[in-house]
XYZ file of C-alpha atoms in Angstrom:
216
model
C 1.977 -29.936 7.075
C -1.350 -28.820 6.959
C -3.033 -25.150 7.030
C -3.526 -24.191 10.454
C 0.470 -25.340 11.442
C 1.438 -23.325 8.654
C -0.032 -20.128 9.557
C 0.912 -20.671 13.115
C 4.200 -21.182 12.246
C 4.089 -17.831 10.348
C 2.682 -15.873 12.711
C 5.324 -17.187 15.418
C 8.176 -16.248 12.948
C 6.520 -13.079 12.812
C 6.407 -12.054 16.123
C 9.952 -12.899 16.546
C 11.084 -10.902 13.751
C 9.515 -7.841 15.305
C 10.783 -8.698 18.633
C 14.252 -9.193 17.917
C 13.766 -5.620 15.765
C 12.555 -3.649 18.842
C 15.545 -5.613 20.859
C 18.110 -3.968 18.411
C 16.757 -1.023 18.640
C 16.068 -0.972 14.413
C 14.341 2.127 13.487
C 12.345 3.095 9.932
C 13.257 6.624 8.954
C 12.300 8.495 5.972
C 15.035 9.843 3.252
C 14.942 13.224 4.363
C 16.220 11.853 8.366
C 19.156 9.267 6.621
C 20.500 12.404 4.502
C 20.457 14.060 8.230
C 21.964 11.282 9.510
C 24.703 10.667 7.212
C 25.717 14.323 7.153
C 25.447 14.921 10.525
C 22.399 17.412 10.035
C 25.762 19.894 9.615
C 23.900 22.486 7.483
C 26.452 23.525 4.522
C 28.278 26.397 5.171
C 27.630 29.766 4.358
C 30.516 32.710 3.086
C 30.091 35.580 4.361
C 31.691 37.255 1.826
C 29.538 36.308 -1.063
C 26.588 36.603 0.781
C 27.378 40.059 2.030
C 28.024 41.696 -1.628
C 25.577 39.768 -3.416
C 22.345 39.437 -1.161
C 22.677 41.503 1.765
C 24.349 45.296 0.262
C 21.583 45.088 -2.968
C 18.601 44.231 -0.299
C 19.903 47.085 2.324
C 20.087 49.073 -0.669
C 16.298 48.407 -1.929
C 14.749 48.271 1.723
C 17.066 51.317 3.152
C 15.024 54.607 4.749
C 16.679 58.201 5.943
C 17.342 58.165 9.665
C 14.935 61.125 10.119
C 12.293 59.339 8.941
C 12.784 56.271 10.901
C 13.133 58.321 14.306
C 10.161 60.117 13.072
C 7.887 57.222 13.014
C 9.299 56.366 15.923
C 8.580 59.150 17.641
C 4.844 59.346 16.503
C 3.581 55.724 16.214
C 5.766 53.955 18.373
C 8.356 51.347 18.122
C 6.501 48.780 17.419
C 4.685 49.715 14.717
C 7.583 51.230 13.429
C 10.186 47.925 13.774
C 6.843 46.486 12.118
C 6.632 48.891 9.139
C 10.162 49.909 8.627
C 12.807 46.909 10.316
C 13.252 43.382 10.781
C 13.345 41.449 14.486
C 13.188 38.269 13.876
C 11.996 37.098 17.566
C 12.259 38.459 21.342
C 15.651 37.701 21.633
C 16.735 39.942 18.679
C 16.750 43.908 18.828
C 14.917 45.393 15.711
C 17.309 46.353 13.049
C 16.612 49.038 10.489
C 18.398 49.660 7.357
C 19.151 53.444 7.480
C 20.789 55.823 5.267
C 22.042 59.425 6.007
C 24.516 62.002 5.275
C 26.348 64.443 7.005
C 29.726 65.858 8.349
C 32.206 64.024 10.201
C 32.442 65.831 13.389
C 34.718 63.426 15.451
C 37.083 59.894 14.550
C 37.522 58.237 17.355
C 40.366 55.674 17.253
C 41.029 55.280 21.066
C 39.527 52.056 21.466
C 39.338 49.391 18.550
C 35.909 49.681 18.125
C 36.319 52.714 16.184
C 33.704 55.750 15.804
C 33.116 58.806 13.079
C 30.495 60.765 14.701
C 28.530 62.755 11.798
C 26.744 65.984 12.196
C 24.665 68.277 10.222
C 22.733 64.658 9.049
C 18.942 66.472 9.653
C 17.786 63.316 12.149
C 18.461 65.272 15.168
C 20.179 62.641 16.746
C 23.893 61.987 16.854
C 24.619 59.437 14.232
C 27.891 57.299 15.150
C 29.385 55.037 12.293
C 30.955 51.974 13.494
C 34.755 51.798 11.863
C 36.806 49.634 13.454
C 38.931 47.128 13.747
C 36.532 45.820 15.973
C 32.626 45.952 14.901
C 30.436 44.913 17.867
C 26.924 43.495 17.794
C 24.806 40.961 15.149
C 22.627 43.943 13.133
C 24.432 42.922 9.834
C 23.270 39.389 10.546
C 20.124 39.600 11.995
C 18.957 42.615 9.836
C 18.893 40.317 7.049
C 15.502 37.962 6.319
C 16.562 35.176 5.019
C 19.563 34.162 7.121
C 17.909 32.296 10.618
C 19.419 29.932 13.055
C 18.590 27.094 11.729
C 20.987 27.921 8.712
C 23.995 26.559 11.369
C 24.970 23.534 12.785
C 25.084 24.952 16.636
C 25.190 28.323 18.477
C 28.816 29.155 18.111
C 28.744 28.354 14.047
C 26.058 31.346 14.735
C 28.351 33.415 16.463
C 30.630 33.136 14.302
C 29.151 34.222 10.872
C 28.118 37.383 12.427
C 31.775 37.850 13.272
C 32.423 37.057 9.482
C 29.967 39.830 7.975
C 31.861 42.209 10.649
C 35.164 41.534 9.529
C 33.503 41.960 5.599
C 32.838 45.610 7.052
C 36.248 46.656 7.990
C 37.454 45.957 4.097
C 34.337 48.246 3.044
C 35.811 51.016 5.427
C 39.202 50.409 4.579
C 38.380 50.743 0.584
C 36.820 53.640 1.167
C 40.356 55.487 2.072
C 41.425 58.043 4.804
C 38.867 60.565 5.999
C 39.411 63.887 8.089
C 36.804 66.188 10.446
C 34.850 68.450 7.730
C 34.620 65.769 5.238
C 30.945 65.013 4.255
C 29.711 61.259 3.459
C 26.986 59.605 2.910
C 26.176 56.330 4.451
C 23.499 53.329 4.014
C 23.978 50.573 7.038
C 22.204 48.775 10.142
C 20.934 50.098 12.808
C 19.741 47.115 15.609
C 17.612 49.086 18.726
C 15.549 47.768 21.275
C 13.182 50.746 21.869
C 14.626 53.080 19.366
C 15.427 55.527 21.996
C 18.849 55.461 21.685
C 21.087 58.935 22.620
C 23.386 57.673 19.873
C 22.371 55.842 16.156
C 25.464 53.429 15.885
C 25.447 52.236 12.979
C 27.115 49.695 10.729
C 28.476 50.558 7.225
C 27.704 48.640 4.097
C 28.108 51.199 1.714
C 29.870 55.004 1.802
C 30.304 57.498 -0.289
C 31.840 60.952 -0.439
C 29.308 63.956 -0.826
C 30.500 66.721 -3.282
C 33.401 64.994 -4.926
C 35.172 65.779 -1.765
C-alpha cells in the first residue's frame, strides 16, 4: 500500500470515529463535572446543630451591636448604609439581618399562638423589642444572617427551606434550657433581627443566646 492510500485511509477512519462520537452523543468533561455527575451535584449535607453552636452563636457573638445603636444609625444615615455597615443581605430577595443584643424587662409572654412572644421593656432602644419563643419560630434571619451559608450550599430550594427550619427548631432547645420566666424578670439577649427598611413598630427578634440580669 503506498503513502497517499495510507493517509487517506486514516483520515477516512478518522472522520468516522468522530462521527459516530457526535451520533452517540459522547461528551469530554473535566474531573470536577464526573465528581458532579456521579454524585448527583447533591451538595453534602449540612447539621444544623453543629453549625449553629460552633459557627453561627461565636460569630453573632463577635459581630453583635446594641439595638439602640443599630436604630440609631438607622435613623441618621439610612438603611442602607446602615444594613451596609452593621448587617448582612445577601441579595434583593433577602431582608437585611442584624445581629443585635439588648436587655431589658419582660413586660408581656405571649403563648396564645405557637409562635410565641416575650415583649421586653425598659431595653433603652425606644422601640418595643419582641423575642421570638416558640414552638413555632417564623422567618430565615438565623439562616440568612449568617455569611458563609448561601444557596448553593443545597441540592434544590426545599433542601433550603428546610435548614432554616432546622436552625429554628435549634432555637426552641436554647429557650427551653434557659428555664421558666415570669413578667418583671430582666434578661439579656444577643439574636437576629432580618428588616427590610428597618422601620419596623416591633424588633422581633430571634434568640441565640440569653441570660438572666442580676442573678435573678
Amino acid at each position: 500500500m503506498n503513502n497517499t492510500s495510507c493517509i487517506a485511509r486514516t483520515f477516512g477512519l478518522a472522520i468516522l470515529t468522530s462521527t459516530t462520537l457526535i451520533l452517540s452523543g459522547f461528551t469530554i468533561v473535566s474531573s470536577e463535572e464526573l465528581i458532579e455527575i456521579k454524585t448527583g451535584g447533591t451538595p453534602p449535607s449540612i447539621d444544623a446543630s453543629s453549625l449553629l453552636y460552633d459557627d453561627i452563636i461565636p460569630w453573632a457573638s463577635s459581630s453583635t451591636r446594641n439595638v439602640g445603636e443599630v436604630l440609631s444609625a438607622i435613623e441618621n444615615q439610612g438603611f442602607e448604609t446602615t444594613c451596609e455597615e452593621y448587617g448582612i443581605q445577601k441579595g434583593q430577595a433577602f431582608p437585611c439581618t442584624f445581629w443585635i443584643q439588648t436587655s431589658g424587662v419582660i413586660d408581656n409572654i405571649d403563648t396564645s399562638s405557637r409562635v410565641g412572644k416575650i415583649t421586653l421593656s425598659d431595653t433603652g432602644s425606644g422601640s418595643e423589642v419582641v423575642i421570638l419563643s416558640g414552638p413555632v419560630i417564623p422567618g430565615t434571619a438565623l439562616r440568612d444572617g449568617y455569611p458563609d451559608i448561601v444557596y448553593n450550599d443545597f441540592s434544590n430550594q426545599d433542601a433550603f427551606a428546610s435548614f432554616s427550619d432546622d436552625l429554628n427548631n435549634e432555637v426552641i432547645s436554647i429557650i427551653e434550657n434557659f428555664g421558666e420566666v415570669t413578667p418583671g424578670d430582666r434578661i439579656s439577649v444577643v439574636g437576629a433581627y432580618a428588616t427590610w427598611t428597618g422601620m419596623d413598630s416591633t424588633i422581633q427578634v430571634v434568640p441565640v443566646s440569653l441570660e438572666r440580669v442580676g442573678g435573678e
